CSV table of C-alpha atoms in Angstrom, one decimal:
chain,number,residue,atom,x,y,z
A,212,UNK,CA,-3.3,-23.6,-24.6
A,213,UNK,CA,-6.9,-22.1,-25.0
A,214,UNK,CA,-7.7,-21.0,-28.4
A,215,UNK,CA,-9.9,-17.4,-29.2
A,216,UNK,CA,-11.1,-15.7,-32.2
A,217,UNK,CA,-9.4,-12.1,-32.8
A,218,UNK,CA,-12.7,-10.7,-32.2
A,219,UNK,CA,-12.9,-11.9,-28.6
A,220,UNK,CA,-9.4,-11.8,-28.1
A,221,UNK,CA,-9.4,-7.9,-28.4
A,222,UNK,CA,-12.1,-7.4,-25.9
A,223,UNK,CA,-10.7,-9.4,-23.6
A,224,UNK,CA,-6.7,-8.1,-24.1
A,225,UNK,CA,-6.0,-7.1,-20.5
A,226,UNK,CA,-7.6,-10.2,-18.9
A,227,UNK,CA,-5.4,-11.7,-21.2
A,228,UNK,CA,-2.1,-9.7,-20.6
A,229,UNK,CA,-3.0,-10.8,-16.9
A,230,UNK,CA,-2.8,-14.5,-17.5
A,231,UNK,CA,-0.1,-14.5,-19.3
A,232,UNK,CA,1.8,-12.8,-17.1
A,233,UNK,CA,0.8,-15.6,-14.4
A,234,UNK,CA,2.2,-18.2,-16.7
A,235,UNK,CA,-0.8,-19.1,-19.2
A,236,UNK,CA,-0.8,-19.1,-23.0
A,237,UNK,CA,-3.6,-18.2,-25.7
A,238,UNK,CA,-3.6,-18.9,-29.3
A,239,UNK,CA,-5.5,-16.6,-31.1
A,240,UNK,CA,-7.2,-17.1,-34.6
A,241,UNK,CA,-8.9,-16.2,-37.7
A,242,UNK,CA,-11.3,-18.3,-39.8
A,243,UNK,CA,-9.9,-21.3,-37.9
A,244,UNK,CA,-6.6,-20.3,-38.6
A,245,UNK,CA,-3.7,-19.5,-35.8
A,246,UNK,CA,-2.5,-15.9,-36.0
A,247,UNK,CA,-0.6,-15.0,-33.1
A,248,UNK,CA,-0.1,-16.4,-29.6
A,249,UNK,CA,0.2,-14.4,-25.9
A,250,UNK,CA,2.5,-16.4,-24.0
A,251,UNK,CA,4.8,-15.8,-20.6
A,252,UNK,CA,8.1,-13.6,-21.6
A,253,UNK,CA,9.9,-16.1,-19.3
A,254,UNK,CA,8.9,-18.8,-21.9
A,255,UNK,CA,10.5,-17.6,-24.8
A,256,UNK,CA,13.2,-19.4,-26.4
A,257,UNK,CA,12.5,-22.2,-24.4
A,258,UNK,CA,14.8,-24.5,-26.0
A,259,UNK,CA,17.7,-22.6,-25.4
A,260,UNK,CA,16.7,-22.8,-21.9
A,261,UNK,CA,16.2,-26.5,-21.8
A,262,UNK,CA,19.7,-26.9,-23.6
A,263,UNK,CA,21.1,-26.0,-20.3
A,264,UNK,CA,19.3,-29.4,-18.7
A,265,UNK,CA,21.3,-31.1,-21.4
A,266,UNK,CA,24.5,-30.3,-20.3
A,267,UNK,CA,24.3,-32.0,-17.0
A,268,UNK,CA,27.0,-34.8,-16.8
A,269,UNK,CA,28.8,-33.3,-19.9
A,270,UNK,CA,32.0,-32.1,-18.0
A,271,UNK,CA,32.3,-35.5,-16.4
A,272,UNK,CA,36.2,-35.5,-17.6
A,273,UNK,CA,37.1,-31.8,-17.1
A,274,UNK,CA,38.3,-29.8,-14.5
A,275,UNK,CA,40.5,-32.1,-13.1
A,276,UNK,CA,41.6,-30.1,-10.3
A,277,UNK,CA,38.1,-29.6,-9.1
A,278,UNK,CA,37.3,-30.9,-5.5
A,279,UNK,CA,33.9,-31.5,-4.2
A,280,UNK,CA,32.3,-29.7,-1.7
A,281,UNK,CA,32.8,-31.4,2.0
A,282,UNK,CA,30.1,-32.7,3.4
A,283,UNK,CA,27.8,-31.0,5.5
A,284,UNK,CA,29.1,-27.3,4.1
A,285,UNK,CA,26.5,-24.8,3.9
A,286,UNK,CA,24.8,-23.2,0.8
A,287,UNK,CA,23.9,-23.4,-1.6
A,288,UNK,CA,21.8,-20.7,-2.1
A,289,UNK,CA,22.0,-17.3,0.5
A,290,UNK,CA,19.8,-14.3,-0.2
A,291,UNK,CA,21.6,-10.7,-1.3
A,292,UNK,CA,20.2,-7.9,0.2
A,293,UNK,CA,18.2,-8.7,2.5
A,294,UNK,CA,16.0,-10.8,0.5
A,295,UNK,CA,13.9,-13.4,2.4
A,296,UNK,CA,12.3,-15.4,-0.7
A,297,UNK,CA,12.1,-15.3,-4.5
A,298,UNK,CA,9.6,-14.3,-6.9
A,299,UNK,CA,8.8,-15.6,-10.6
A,300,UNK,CA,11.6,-13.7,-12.5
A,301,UNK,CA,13.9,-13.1,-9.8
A,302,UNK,CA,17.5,-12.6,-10.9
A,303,UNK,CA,19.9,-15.7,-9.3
A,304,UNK,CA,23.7,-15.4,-9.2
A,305,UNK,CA,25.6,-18.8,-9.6
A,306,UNK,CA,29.1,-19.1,-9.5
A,307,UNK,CA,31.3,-21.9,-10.8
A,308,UNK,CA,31.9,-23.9,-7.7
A,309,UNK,CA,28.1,-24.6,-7.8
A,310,UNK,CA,28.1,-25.0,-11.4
A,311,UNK,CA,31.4,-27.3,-11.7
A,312,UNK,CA,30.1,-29.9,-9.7
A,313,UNK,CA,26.5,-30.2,-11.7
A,314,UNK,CA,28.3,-30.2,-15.1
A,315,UNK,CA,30.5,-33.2,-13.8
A,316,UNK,CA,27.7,-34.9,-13.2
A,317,UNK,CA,28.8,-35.5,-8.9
A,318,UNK,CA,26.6,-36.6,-6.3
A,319,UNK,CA,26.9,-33.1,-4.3
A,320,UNK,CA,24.8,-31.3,-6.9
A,321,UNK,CA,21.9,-32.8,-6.1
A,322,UNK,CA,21.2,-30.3,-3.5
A,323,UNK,CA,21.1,-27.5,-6.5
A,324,UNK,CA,19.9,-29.3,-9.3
A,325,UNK,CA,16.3,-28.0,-8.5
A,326,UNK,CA,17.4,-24.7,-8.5
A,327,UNK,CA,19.3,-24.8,-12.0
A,328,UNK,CA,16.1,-26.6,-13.2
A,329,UNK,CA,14.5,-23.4,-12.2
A,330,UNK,CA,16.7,-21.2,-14.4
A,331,UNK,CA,16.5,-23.6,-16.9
A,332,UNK,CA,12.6,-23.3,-17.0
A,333,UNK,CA,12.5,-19.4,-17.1
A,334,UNK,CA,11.0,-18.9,-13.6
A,335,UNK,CA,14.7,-17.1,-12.8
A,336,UNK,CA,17.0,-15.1,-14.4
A,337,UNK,CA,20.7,-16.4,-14.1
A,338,UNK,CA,23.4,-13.9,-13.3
A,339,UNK,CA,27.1,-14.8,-14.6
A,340,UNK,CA,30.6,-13.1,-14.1
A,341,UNK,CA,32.9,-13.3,-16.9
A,342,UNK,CA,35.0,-15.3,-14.6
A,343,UNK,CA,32.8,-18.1,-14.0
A,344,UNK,CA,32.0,-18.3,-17.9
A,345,UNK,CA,35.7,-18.3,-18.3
A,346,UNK,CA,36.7,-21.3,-15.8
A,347,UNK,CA,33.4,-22.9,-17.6
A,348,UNK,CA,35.1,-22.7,-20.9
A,349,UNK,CA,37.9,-23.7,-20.2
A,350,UNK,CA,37.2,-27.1,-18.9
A,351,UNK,CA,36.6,-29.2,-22.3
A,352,UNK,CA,38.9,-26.4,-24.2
A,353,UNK,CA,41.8,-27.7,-22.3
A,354,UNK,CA,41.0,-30.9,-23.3
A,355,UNK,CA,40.9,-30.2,-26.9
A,356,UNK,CA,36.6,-30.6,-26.8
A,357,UNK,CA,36.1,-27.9,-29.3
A,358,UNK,CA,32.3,-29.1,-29.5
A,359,UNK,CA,31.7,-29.2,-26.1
A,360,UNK,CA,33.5,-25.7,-25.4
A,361,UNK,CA,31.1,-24.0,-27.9
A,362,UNK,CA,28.1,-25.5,-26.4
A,363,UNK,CA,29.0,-24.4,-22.9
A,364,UNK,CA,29.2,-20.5,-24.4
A,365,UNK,CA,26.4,-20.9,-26.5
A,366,UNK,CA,24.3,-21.7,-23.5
A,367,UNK,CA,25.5,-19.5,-20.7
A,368,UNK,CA,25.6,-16.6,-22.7
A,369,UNK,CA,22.0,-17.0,-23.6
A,370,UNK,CA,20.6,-13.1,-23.7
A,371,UNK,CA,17.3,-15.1,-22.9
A,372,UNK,CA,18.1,-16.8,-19.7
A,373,UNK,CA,21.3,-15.2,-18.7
A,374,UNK,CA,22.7,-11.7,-17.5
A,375,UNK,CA,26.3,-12.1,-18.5
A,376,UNK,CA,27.9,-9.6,-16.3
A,377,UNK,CA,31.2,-8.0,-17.9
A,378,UNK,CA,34.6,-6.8,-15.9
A,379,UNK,CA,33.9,-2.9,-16.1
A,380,UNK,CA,35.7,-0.5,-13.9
A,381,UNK,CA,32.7,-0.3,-11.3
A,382,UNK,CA,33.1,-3.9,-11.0
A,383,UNK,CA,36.4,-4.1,-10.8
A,384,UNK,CA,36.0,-1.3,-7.9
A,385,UNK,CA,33.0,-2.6,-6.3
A,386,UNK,CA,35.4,-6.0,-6.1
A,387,UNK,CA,38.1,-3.7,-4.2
A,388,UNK,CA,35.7,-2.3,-1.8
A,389,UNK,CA,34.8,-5.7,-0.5
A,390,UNK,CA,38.2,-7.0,0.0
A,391,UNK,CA,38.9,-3.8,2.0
A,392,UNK,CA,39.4,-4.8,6.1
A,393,UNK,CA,36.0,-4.2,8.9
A,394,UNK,CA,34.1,-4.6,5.8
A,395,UNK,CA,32.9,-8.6,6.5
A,396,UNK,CA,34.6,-11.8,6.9
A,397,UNK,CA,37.5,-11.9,4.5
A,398,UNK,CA,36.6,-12.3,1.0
A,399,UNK,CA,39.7,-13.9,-1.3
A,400,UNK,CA,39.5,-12.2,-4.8
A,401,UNK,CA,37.7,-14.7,-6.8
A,402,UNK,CA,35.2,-14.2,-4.3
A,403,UNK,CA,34.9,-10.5,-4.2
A,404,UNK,CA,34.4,-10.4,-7.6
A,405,UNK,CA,31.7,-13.1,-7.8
A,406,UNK,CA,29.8,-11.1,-5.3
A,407,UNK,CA,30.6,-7.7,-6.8
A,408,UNK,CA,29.7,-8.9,-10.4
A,409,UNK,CA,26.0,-10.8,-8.8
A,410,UNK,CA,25.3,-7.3,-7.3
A,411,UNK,CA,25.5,-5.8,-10.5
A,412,UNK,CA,24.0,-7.9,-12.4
A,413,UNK,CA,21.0,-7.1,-10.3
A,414,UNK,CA,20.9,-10.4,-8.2
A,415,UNK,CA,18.6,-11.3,-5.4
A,416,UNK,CA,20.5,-14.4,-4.3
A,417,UNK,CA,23.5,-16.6,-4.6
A,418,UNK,CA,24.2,-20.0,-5.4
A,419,UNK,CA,27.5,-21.2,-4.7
A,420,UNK,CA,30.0,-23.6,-2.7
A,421,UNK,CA,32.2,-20.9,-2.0
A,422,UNK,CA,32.4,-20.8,1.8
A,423,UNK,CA,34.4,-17.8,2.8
A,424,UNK,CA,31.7,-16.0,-0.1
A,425,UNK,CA,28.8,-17.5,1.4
A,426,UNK,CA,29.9,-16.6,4.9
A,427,UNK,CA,29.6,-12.7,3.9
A,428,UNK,CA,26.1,-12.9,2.8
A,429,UNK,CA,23.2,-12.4,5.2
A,430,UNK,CA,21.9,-15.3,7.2
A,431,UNK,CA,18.1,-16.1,5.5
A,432,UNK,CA,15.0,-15.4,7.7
A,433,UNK,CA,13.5,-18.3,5.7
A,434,UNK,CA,14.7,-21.2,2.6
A,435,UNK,CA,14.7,-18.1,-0.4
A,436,UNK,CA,12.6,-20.5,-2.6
A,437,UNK,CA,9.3,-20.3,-4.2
């Protein structure tokens, strides 16, 4: 981080503005003193967003029900929309068969531990249905992990690197719609409502294990990655 006085740092405020927005930081100061500080939006709260990094391998004894993606299954990440690639800031849906897996600390997350790196260091926004925070949740709460439960809602329902998206009635209905038949390949309603609650949350793309979601998304021109 580059350090100006407040004198140069006002004539130079949109060159500034600029390089934060492309991911640099300048401390600003009076008589030697630090005042103030430009620095990415996508950077704030950082350690919120690194507490997510934390959590890998946490849920190594819950969902015990869970089963692995098979080998050689697609994903994990398809583009919504049309979208080919994805920009500093793009919104990311993941759902919690791409989530499960990472928390447990498996082998198959591998493939999408870059990608959750990626939320985790601000460069995307994460997009969450209420149903994936709930089957989150409820790993270490039903195994009596009070602790462990409270950390998992503190950090997904981070307002700073999360869009928590909440059951409403155009959900709910935007759900419906995709379930209805000649719409796609048959979506089960877990499914629906993952895709229905990404689209609303704004999403550019998807990251999940979810094959019968996956296979209603558009095939990718291109890997949608920076």
């Amino acid at each position: 981080m580059h350090t100006l006085g407040v004198l140069e740092a006002r004539k130079r405020f949109p060159e500034l503005l600029d390089r934060a927005r492309k991911g640099e930081e300048t401390l600003i100061a009076r008589h030697g003193h630090p005042v103030a500080a430009l620095v990415p939006l996508w950077r704030r709260h950082r350690s919120q967003r690194q507490a997510l990094l934390a959590l890998k391998g946490s849920g190594r004894d819950c969902w015990p029900d869970h089963r692995p993606p098979p080998a050689g299954s697609s994903g994990p990440i398809e583009p919504l929309g049309g979208a080919a690639a994805l920009a500093l800031g793009s919104a990311v849906a993941i759902d919690a068969t791409a989530l499960i897996p990472w928390l447990r600390g498996e082998a198959s997350s591998r493939r999408h531990e870059s990608l959750i790196a990626t939320i985790a260091a601000g460069h995307w926004r994460g997009v969450l249905s209420m149903a994936t925070l709930r089957t989150l949740v409820e790993g270490p709460l039903l195994r009596g992990d009070e602790a462990l439960t409270a950390r998992y809602e503190a950090v997904f329902s981070d307002p700073a690197a999360w869009t928590l998206v909440s059951l409403t009635p155009q959900v709910a209905l935007a759900a419906a719609r995709l379930q209805r038949p000649g719409t796609g390949p048959a979506l089960g309603p877990d499914g629906a409502l993952e895709l229905a609650s990404a689209l609303h949350g704004g999403a550019t793309a998807m990251i999940s294990w979810d094959p019968r979601l996956l296979a209603s998304l558009p095939a990718p021109s291109r890997p949608p990655l920076p």
